[in-house]
Coordinates of C-alpha atoms and ligand atoms in Angstrom, one line a residue:
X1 CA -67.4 -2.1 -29.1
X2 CA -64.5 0.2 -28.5
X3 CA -62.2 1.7 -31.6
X4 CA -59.1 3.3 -31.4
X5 CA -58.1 6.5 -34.0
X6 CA -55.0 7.0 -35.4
X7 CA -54.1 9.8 -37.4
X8 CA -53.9 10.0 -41.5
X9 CA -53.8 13.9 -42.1
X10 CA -53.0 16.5 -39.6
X11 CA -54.5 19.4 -38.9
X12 CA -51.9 21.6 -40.7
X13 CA -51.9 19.3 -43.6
X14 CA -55.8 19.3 -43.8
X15 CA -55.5 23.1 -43.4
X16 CA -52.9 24.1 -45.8
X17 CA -54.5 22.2 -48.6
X18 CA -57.7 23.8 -48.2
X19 CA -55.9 27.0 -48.4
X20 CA -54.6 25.9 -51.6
X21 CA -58.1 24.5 -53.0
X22 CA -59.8 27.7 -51.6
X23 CA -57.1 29.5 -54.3
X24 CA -58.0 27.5 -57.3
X25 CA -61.7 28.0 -56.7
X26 CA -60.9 31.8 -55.9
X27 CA -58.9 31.6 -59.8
X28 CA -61.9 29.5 -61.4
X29 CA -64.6 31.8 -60.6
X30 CA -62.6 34.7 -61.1
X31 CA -65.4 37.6 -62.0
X32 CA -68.5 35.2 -60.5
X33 CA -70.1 34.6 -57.3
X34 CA -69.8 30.9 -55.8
X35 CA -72.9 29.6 -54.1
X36 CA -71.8 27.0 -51.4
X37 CA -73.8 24.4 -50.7
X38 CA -73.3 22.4 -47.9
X39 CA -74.0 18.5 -47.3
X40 CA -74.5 18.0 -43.8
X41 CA -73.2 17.0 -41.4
X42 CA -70.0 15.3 -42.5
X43 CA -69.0 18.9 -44.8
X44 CA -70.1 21.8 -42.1
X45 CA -66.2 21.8 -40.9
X46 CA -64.9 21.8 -44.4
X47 CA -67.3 24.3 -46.0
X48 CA -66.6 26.8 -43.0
X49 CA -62.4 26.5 -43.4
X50 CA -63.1 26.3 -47.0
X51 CA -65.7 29.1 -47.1
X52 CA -62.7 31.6 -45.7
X53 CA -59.8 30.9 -48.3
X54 CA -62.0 31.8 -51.3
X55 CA -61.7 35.4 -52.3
X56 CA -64.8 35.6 -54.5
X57 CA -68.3 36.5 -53.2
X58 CA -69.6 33.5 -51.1
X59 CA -73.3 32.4 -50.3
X60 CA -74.1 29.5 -48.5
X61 CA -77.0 27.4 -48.6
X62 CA -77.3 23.8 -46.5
X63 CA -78.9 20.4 -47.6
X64 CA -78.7 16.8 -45.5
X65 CA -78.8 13.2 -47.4
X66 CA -79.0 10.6 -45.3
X67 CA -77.7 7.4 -47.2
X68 CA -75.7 5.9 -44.0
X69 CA -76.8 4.2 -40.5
X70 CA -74.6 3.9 -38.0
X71 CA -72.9 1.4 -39.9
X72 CA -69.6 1.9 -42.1
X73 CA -71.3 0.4 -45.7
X74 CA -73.7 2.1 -48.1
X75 CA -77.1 1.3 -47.8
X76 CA -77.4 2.8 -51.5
X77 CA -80.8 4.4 -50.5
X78 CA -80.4 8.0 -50.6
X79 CA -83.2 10.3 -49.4
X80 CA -83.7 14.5 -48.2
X81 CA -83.8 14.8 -45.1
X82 CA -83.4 18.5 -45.2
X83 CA -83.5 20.7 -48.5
X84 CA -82.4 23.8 -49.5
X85 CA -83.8 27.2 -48.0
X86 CA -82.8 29.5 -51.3
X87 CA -83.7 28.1 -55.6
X88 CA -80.7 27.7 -57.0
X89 CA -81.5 28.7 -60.7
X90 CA -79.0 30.4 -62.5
X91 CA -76.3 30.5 -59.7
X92 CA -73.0 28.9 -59.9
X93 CA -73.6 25.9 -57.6
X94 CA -70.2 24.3 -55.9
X95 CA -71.2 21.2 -53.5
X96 CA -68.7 20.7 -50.6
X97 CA -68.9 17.4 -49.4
X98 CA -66.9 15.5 -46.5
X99 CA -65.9 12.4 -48.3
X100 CA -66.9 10.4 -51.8
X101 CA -67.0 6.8 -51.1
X102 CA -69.5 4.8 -53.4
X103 CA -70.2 7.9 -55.2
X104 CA -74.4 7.1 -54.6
X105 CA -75.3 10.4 -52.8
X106 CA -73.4 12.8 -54.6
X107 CA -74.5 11.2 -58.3
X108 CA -78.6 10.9 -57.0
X109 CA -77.4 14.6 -55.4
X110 CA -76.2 16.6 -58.8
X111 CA -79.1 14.8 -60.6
X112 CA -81.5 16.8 -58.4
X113 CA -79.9 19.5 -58.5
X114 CA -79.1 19.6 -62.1
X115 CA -83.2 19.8 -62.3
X116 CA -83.7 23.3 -60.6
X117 CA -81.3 24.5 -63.4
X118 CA -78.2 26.1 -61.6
X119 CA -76.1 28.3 -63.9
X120 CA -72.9 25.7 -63.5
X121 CA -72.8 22.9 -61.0
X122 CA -69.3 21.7 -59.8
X123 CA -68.7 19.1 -56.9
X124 CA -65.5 19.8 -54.1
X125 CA -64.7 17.0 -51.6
X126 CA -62.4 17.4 -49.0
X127 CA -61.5 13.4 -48.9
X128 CA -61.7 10.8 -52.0
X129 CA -61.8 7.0 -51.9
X130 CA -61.8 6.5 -55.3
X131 CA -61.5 2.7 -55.2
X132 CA -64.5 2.4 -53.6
X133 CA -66.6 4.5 -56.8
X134 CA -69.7 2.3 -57.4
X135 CA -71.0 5.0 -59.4
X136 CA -69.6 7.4 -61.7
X137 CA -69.0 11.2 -60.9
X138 CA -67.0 13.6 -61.7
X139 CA -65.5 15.7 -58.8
X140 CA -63.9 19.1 -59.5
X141 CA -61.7 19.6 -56.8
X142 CA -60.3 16.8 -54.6
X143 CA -58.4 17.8 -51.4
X144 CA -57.0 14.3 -50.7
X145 CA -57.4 10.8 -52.4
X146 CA -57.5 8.2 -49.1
X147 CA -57.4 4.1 -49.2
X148 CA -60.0 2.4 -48.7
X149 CA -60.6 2.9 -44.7
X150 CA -63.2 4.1 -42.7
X151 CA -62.0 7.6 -41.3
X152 CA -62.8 10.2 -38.9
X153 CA -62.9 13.7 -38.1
X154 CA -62.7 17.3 -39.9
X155 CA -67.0 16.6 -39.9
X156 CA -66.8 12.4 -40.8
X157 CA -68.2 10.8 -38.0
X158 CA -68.6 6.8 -36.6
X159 CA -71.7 6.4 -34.9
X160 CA -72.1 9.8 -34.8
X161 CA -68.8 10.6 -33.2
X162 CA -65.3 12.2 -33.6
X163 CA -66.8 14.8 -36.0
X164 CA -65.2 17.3 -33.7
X165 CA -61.4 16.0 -34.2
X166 CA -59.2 18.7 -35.8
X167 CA -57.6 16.3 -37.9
X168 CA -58.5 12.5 -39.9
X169 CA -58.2 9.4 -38.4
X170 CA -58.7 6.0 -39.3
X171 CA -61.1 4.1 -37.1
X172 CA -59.2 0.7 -35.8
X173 CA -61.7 -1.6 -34.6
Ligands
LIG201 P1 -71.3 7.4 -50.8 O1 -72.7 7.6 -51.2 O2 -71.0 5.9 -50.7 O3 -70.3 8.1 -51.7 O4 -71.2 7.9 -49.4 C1 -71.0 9.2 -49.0 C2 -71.3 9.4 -47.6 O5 -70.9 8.3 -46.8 C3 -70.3 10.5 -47.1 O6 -70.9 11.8 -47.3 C4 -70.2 10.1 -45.6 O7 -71.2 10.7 -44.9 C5 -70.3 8.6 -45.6 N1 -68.9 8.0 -45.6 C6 -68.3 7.3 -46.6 N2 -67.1 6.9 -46.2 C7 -66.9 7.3 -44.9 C8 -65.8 7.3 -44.0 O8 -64.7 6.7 -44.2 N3 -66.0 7.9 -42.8 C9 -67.2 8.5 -42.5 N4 -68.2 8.6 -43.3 C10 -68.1 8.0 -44.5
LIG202 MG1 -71.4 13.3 -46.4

C-alpha cells in the first residue's frame, strides 16, 4: 500500500510553539529542577527541541510503551518494553509524549509512575486528539490540539516511517 503526506504544521510552526511551551515550563518550575522523561520513540524529537527552550536545570531519563502495531488503532494493551535507568522518587517528573490519542498509555503510564512516588508528576504532549480520549487524563501542557487523523513526523511514525520529517503530516491512504 502506498500513502501520500501532506502537511498540517510546519516546521517553523512546530518550532516556535515549542519555544513558547519550553517558556511556560521554564516559568512553572521557576526555582526547581525538571526531570524529563521521555516516551519513545514517537517523543525523542520533541523532548530534544523541547529539552533546549527550558531555562531550568534539565535531566533526562527514557522509557518505551508499546501499545501500537503497525496498525493506526489502539490495541488498548499497554506493556514496558524498556523502563527507566534512574528512581524517580522525589523528583519533579514532566512526561513528553509525541501525541495523546485514546489516552490508554499515558493513564496506565502516570499510574506507574505515580507508584515510585515522584515529588510532582505533570504530562507535556507535543500533539492532542482530544476527540479520540477513551480514557481520562489530564495533560499539562498541549503544543497543538489536531482532528482526528492519523499523522506523521516530528518522532510519529506509520509503520515505522516518516519519524524523521521536520514537520506533521497527515497520512492519505
Ligand atoms: P493512546 O494510548 O491511544 O493515547 O496512543 C498513544 C500512542 O499511539 C502515541 O504515543 C503514538 O505512539 C500512537 N499514535 C496515536 N495516534 C497517532 C498518530 O496519529 N500517528 C502516529 N502515532 C499515533
Ligand atoms: Mg508515543
Amino acid at each position: 500500500m502506498s500513502e501520500r503526506i501532506r502537511q498540517l504544521l510546519s516546521e517553523e510552526e512546530v518550532n516556535r510553539r515549542i519555544c513558547q511551551i519550553g517558556e511556560q515550563i521554564s516559568r512553572d518550575y521557576e526555582g526547581k529542577s525538571v526531570h524529563m522523561i521521555c516516551v519513545l520513540k514517537g517523543g525523542v524529537f520533541f523532548t530534544c527541541e523541547l529539552a533546549k527552550r527550558v531555562t531550568v536545570p534539565v535531566s533526562l531519563d527514557f522509557m518505551s510503551v508499546s501499545s501500537y502495531g503497525n496498525d493506526t488503532s489502539s490495541s488498548g494493551v499497554v506493556r514496558i518494553v524498556k523502563d527507566l535507568d534512574e528512581p524517580i522518587e522525589g523528583k519533579d517528573v514532566l512526561i513528553v509524549e509525541d501525541i495523546i490519542d485514546s489516552g490508554r498509555t499515558l493513564s496506565y503510564l502516570i499510574e506507574i509512575l505515580k507508584q515510585r512516588h515522584p515529588a510532582s508528576i505533570h504530562l507535556c504532549t507535543l500533539l492532542d486528539k482530544p476527540e479520540r480520549r477513551v480514557k481520562d487524563v489530564k495533560v499539562d501542557y498541549v503544543c497543538f490540539n489536531i482532528p482526528d487523523e492519523f499523522v506523521v513526523g516530528y518522532g510519529l511514525d506509520y509503520a515505522q516511517k516518516y519519524r524523521n520529517l521536520p514537520y506533521i503530516g497527515v497520512v492519505e491512504f
